[in-house]
PDB file of C-alpha atoms (C1' of nucleotides) in Angstrom:
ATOM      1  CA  UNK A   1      89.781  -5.815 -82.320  1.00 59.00           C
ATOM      2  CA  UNK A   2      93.378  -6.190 -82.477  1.00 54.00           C
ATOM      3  CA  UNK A   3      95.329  -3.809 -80.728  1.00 53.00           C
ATOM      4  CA  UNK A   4      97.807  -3.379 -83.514  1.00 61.00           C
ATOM      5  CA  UNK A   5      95.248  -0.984 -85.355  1.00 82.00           C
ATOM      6  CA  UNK A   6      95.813   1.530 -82.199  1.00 94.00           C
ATOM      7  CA  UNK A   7      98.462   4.275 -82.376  1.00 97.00           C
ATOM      8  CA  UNK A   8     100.672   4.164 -79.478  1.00 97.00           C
ATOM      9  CA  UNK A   9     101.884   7.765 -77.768  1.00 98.00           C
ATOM     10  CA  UNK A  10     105.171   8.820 -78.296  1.00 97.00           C
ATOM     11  CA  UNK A  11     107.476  10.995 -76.273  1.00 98.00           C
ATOM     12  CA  UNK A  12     106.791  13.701 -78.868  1.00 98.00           C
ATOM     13  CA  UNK A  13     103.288  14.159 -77.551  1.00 98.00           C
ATOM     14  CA  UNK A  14     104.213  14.501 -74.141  1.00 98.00           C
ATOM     15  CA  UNK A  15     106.890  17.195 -74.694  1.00 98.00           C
ATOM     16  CA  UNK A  16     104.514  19.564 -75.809  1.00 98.00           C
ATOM     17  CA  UNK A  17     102.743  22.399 -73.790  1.00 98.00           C
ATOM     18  CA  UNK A  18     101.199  21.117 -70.730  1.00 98.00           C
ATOM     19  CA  UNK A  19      97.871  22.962 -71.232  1.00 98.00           C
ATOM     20  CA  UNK A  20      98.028  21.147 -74.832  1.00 98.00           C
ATOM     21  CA  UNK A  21      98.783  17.771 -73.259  1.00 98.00           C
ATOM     22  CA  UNK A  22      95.834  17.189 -70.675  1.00 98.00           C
ATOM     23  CA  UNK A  23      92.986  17.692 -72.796  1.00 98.00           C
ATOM     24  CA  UNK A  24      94.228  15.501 -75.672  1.00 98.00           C
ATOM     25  CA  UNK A  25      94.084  12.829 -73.421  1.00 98.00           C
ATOM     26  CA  UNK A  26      90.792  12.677 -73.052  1.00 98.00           C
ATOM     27  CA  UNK A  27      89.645   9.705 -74.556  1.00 98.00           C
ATOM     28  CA  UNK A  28      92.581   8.236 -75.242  1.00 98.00           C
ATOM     29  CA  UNK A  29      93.064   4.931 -73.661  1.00 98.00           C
ATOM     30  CA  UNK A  30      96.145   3.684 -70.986  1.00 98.00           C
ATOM     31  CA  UNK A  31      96.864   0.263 -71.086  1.00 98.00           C
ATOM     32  CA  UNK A  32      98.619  -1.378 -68.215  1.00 98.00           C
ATOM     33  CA  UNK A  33     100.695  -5.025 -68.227  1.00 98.00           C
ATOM     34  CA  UNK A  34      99.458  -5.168 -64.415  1.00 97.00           C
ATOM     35  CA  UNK A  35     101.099  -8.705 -62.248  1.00 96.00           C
ATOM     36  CA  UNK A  36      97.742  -9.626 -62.296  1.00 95.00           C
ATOM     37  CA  UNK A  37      96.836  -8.859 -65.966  1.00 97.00           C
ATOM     38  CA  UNK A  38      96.075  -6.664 -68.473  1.00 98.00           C
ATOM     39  CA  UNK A  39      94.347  -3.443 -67.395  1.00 98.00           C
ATOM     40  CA  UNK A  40      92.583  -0.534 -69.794  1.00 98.00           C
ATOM     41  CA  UNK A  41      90.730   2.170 -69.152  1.00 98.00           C
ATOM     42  CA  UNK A  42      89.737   5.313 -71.296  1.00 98.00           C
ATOM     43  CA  UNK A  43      90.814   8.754 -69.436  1.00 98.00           C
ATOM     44  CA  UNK A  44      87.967  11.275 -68.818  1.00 98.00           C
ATOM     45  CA  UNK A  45      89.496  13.598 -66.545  1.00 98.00           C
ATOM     46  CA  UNK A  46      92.749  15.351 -66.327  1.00 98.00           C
ATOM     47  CA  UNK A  47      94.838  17.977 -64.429  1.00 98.00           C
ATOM     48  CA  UNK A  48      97.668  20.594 -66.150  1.00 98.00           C
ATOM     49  CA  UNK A  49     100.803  21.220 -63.679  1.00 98.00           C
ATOM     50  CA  UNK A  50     102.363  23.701 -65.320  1.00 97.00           C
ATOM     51  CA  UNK A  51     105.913  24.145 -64.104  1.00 94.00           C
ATOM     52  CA  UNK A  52     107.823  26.444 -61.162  1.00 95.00           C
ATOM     53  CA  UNK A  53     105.668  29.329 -61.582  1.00 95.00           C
ATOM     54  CA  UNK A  54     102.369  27.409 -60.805  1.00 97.00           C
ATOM     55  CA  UNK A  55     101.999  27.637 -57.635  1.00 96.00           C
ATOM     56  CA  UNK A  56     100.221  24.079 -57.369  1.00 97.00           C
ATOM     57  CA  UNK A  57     102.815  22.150 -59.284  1.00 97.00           C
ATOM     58  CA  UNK A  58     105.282  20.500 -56.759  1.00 97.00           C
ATOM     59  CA  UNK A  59     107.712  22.176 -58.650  1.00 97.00           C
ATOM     60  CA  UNK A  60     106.929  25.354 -57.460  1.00 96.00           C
ATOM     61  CA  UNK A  61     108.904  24.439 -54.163  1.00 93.00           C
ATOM     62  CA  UNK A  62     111.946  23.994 -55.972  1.00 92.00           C
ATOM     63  CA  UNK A  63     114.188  21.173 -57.448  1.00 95.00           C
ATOM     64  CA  UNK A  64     113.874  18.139 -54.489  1.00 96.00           C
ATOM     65  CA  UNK A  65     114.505  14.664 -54.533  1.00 96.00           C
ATOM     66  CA  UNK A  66     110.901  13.727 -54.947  1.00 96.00           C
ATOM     67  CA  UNK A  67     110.534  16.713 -57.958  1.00 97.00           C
ATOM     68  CA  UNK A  68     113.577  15.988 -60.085  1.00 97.00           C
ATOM     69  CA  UNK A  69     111.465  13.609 -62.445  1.00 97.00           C
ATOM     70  CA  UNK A  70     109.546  16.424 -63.715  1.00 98.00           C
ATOM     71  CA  UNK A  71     112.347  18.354 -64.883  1.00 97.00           C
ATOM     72  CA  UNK A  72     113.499  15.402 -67.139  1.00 96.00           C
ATOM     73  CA  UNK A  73     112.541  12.948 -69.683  1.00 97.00           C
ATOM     74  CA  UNK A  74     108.680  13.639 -70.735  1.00 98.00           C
ATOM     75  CA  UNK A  75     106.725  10.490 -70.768  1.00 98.00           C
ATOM     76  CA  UNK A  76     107.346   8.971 -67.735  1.00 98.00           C
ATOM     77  CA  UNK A  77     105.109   8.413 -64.430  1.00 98.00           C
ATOM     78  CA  UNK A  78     105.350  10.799 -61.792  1.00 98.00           C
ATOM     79  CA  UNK A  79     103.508   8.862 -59.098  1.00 98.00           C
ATOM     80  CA  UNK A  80     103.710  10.092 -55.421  1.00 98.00           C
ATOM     81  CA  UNK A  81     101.900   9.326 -51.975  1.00 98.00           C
ATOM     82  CA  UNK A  82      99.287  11.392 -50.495  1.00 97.00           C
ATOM     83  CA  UNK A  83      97.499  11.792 -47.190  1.00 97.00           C
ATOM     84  CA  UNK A  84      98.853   8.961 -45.642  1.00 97.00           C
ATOM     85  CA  UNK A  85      97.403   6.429 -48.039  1.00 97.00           C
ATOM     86  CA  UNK A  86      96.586   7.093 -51.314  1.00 98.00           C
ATOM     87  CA  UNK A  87      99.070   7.507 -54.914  1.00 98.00           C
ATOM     88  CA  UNK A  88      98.232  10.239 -57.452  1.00 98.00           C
ATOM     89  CA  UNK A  89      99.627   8.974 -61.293  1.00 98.00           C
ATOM     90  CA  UNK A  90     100.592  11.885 -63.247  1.00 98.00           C
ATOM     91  CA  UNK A  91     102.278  12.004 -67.243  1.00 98.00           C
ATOM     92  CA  UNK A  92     105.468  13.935 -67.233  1.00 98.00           C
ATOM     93  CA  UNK A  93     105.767  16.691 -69.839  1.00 98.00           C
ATOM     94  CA  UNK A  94     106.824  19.535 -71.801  1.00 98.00           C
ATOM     95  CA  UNK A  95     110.950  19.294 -72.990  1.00 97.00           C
ATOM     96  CA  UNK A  96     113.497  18.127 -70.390  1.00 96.00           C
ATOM     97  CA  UNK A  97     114.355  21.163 -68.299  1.00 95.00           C
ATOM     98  CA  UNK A  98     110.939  22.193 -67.643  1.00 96.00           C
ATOM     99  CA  UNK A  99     109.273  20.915 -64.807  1.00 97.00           C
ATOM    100  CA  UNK A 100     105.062  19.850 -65.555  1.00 98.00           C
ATOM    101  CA  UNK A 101     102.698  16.863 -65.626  1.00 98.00           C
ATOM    102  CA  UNK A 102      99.286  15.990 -65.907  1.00 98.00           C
ATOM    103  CA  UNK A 103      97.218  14.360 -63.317  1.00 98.00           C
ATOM    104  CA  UNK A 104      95.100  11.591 -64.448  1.00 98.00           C
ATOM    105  CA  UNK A 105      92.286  11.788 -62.002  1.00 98.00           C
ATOM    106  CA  UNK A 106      89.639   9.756 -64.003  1.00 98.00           C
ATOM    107  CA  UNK A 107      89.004   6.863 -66.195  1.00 98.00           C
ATOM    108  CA  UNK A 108      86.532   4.281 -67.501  1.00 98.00           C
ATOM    109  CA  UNK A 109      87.353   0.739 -67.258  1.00 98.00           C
ATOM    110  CA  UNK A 110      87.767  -1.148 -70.179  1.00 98.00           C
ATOM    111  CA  UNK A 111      89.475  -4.259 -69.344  1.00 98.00           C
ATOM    112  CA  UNK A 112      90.716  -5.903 -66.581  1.00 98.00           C
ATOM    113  CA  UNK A 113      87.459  -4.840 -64.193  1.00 98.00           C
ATOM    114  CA  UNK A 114      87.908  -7.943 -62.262  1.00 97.00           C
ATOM    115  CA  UNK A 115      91.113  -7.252 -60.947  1.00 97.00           C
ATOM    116  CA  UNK A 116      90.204  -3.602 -60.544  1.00 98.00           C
ATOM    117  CA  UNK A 117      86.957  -4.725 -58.377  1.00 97.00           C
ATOM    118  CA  UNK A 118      89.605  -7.109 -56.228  1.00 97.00           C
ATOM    119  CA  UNK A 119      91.562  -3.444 -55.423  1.00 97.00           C
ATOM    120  CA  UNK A 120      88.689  -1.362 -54.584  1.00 96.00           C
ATOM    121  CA  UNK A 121      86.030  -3.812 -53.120  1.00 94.00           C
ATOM    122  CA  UNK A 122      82.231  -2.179 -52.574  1.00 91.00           C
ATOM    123  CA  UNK A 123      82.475   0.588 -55.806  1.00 95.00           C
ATOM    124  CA  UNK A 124      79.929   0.006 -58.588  1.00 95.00           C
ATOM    125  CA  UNK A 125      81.992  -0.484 -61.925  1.00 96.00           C
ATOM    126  CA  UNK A 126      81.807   3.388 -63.337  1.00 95.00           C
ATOM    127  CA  UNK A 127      83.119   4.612 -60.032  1.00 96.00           C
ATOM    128  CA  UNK A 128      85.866   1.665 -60.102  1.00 97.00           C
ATOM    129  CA  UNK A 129      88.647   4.380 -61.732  1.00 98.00           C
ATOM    130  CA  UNK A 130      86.934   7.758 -60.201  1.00 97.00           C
ATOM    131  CA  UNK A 131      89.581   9.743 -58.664  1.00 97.00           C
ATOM    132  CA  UNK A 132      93.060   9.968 -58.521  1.00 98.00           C
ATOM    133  CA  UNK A 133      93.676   7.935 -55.860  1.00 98.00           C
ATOM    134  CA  UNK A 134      90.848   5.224 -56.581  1.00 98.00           C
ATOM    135  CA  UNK A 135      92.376   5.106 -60.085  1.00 98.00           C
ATOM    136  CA  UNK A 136      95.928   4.288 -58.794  1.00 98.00           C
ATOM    137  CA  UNK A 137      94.136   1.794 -55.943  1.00 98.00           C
ATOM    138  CA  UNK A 138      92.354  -0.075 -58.730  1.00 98.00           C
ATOM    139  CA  UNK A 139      95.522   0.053 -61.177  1.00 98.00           C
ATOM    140  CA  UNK A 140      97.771  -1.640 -58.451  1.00 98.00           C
ATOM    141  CA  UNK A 141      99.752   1.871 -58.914  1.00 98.00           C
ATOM    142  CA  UNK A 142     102.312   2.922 -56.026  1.00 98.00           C
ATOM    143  CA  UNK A 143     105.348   4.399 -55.752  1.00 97.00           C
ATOM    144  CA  UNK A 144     107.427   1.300 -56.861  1.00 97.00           C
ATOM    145  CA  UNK A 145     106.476   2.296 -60.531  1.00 98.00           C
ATOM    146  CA  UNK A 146     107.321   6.011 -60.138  1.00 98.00           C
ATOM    147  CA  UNK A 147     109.667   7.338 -63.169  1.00 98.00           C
ATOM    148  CA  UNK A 148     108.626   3.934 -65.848  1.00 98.00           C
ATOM    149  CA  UNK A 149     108.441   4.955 -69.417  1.00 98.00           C
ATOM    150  CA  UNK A 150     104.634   5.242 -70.303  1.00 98.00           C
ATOM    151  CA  UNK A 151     105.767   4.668 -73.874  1.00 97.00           C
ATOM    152  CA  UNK A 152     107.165   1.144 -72.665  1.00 95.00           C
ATOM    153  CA  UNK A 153     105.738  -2.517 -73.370  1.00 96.00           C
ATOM    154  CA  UNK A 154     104.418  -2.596 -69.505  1.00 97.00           C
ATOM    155  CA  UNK A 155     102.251   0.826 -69.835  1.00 98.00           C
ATOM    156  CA  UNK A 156     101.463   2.495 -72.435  1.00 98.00           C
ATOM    157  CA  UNK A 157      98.346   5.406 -74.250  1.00 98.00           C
ATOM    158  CA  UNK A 158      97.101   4.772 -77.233  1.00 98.00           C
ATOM    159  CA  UNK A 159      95.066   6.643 -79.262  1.00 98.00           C
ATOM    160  CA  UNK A 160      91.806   4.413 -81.143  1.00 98.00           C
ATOM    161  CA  UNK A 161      90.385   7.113 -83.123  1.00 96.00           C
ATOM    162  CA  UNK A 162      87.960   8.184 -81.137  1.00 94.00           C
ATOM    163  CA  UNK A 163      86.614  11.668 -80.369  1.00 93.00           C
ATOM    164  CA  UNK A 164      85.349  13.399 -76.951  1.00 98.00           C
ATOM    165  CA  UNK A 165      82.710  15.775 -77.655  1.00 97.00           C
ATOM    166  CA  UNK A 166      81.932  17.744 -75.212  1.00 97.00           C
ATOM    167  CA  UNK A 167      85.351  18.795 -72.964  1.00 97.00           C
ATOM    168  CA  UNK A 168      84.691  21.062 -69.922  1.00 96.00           C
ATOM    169  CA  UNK A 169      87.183  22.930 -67.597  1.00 96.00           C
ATOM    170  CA  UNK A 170      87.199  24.102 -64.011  1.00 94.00           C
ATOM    171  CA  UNK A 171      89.219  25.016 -61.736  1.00 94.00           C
ATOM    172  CA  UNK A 172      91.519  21.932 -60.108  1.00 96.00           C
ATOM    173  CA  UNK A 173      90.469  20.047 -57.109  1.00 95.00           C
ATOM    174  CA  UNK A 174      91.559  20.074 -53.630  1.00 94.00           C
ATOM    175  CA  UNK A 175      94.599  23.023 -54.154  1.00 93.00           C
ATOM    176  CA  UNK A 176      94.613  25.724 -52.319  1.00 90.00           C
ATOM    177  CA  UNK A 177      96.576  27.913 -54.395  1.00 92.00           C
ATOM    178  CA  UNK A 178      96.067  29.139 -57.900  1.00 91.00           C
ATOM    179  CA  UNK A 179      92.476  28.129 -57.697  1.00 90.00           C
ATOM    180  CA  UNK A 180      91.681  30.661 -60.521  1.00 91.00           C
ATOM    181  CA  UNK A 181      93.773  28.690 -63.337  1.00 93.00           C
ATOM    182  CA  UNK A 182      90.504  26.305 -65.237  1.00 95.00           C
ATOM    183  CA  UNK A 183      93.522  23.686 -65.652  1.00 97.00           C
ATOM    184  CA  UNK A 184      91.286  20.538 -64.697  1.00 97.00           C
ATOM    185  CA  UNK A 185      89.496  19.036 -67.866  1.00 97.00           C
ATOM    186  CA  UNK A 186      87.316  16.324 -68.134  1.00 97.00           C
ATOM    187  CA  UNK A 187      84.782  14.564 -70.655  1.00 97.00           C
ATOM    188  CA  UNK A 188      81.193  16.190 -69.504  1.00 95.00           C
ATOM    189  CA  UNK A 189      79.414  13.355 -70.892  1.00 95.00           C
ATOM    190  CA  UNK A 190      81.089  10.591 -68.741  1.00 96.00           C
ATOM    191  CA  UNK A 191      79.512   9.490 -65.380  1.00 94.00           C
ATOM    192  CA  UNK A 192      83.031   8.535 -64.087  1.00 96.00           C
ATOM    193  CA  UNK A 193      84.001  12.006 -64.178  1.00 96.00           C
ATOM    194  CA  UNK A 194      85.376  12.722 -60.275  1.00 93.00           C
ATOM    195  CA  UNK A 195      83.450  15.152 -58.389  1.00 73.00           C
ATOM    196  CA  UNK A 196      82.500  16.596 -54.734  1.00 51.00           C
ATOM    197  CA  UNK A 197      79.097  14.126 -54.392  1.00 47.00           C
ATOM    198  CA  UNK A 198      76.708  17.294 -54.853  1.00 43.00           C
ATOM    199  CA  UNK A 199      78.119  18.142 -58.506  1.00 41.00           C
ATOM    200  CA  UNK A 200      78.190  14.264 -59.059  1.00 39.00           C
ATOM    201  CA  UNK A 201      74.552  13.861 -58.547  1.00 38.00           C
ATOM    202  CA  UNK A 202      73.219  16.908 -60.553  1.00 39.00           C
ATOM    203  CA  UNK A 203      75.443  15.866 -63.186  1.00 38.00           C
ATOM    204  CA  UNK A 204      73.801  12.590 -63.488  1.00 36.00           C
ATOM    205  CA  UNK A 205      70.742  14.273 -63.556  1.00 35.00           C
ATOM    206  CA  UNK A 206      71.253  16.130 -66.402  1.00 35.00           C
ATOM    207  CA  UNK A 207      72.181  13.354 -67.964  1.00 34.00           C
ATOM    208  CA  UNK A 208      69.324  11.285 -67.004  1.00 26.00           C
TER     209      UNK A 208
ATOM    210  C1'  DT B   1      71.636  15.125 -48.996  1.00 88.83           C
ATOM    211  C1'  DG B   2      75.268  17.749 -47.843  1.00 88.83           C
ATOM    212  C1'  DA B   3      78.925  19.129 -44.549  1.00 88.83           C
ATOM    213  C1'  DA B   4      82.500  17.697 -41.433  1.00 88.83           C
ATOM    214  C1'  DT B   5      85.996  14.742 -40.100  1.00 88.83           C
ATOM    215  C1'  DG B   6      89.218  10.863 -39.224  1.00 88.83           C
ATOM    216  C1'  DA B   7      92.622   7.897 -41.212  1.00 88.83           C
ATOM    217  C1'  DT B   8      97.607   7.887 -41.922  1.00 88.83           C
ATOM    218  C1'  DG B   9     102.625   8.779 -43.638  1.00 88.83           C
ATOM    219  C1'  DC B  10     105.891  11.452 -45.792  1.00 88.83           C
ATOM    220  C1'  DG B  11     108.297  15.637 -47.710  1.00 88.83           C
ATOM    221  C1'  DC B  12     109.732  19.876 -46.693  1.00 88.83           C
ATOM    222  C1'  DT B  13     110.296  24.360 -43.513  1.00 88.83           C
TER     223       DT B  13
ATOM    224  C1'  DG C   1     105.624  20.101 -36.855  1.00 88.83           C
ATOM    225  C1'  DC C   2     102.502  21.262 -40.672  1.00 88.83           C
ATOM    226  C1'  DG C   3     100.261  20.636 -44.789  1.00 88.83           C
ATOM    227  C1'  DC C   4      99.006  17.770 -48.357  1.00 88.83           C
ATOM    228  C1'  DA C   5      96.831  17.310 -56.417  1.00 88.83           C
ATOM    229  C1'  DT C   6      92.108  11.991 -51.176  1.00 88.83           C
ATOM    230  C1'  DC C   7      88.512   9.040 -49.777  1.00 88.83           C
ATOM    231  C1'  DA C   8      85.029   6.794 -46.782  1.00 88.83           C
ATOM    232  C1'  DT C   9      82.477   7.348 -42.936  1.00 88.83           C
ATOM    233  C1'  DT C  10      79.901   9.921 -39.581  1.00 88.83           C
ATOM    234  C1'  DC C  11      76.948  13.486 -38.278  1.00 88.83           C
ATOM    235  C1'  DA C  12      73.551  17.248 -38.755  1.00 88.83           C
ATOM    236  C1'  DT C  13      69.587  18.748 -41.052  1.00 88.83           C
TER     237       DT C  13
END
DNA sequence: TGAATGATGCGCT
DNA sequence: GCGCATCATTCAT
């Protein structure tokens, strides 16, 4: 039970290929020292930003005050603001110089669902971290922790041995551009997989 | 049950 | 000004 048994990521993983990066982290878990305790969840779904010649990466615009973290240090949190309301959490990869991240869009909750239900009042408990900006609502995630070291002692990924089996790809969600890159991957046998409602339901009918 | 839309603020042209 | 790596609600069927 102790956590000490769990490897922690390093930067090493991180500065790899981003296509590399975002499935591995499938069912690996991110543990976060939250103000209002410990929070842990097991990823399911994730997004690959691959630099200035994906069109979808933010990067793509050019070098900008809000992009300069993902030209640098892998392993830190690129979180930004969205629509008004909502923060998307990505990981920071590939060597410094080259601008990419992954999008964590889903996770399970593990620990901590008490505080999580206080964030995002109404969800049932699998939808709790569905979504990348649900996930960062439930987390307590904003902009004030944009650029911290995810191989810190306040958030961390750590890796407990255990194996996804079935990873699927598709296309990313809500991008306009380089739709035809299958750069979103998620765990096809979790129900907190993200989805358009439709897909949702049939999914959990085939699993039913 | 699935499609459409309103909320809401910021970064960049 | 416009568009945005979203979500919850409303509306049509």
């Amino acid at each position: 039970m102790s956590a000490r048994k769990f490897r922690r990521l390093t930067r090493s993983f991180f500065s790899r290929p981003t296509v590399d990066v975002a499935p591995e982290l499938l069912g690996k878990f991110i543990v976060y020292n939250s103000p209002s305790g410990r929070l842990v969840a097991r990823i399911v779904e994730t997004e690959a930003y691959v630099g200035v010649d994906d069109p979808a990466c933010h990067a793509s615009a050019g070098r900008t005050a809000r992009t300069a973290l993902l030209y640098g240090t892998p392993g830190l949190a690129y979180i930004y603001f969205i629509y008004g309301m909502y923060h998307c959490f990505n990981f920071v990869t590939e060597p410094d110089g080259r601008a990419a991240a992954v999008l964590l869009r889903a996770a399970e909750p593990i620990e901590g669902v008490d505080t999580m239900r206080l964030n995002s009042p109404k969800l049932p408990e699998y939808r709790l971290l569905s979504g990348p900006g649900v996930f960062c609502r439930s987390f307590g995630l904003t902009r004030e922790q944009n650029g911290w070291d995810l191989t810190g002692s306040d958030i961390w990924v750590e890796d407990r041995g255990e194996e996804v089996k079935n990873v699927a790809t598709s296309p990313r969600i809500g991008i306009s551009k380089a739709t035809k890159r299958h750069w979103r991957f998620f765990d096809a046998d979790s129900r907190a997989v993200s989805a358009l409602s439709t897909s949702r339901r049939k999914r959990k009918k085939v699993l039913a």
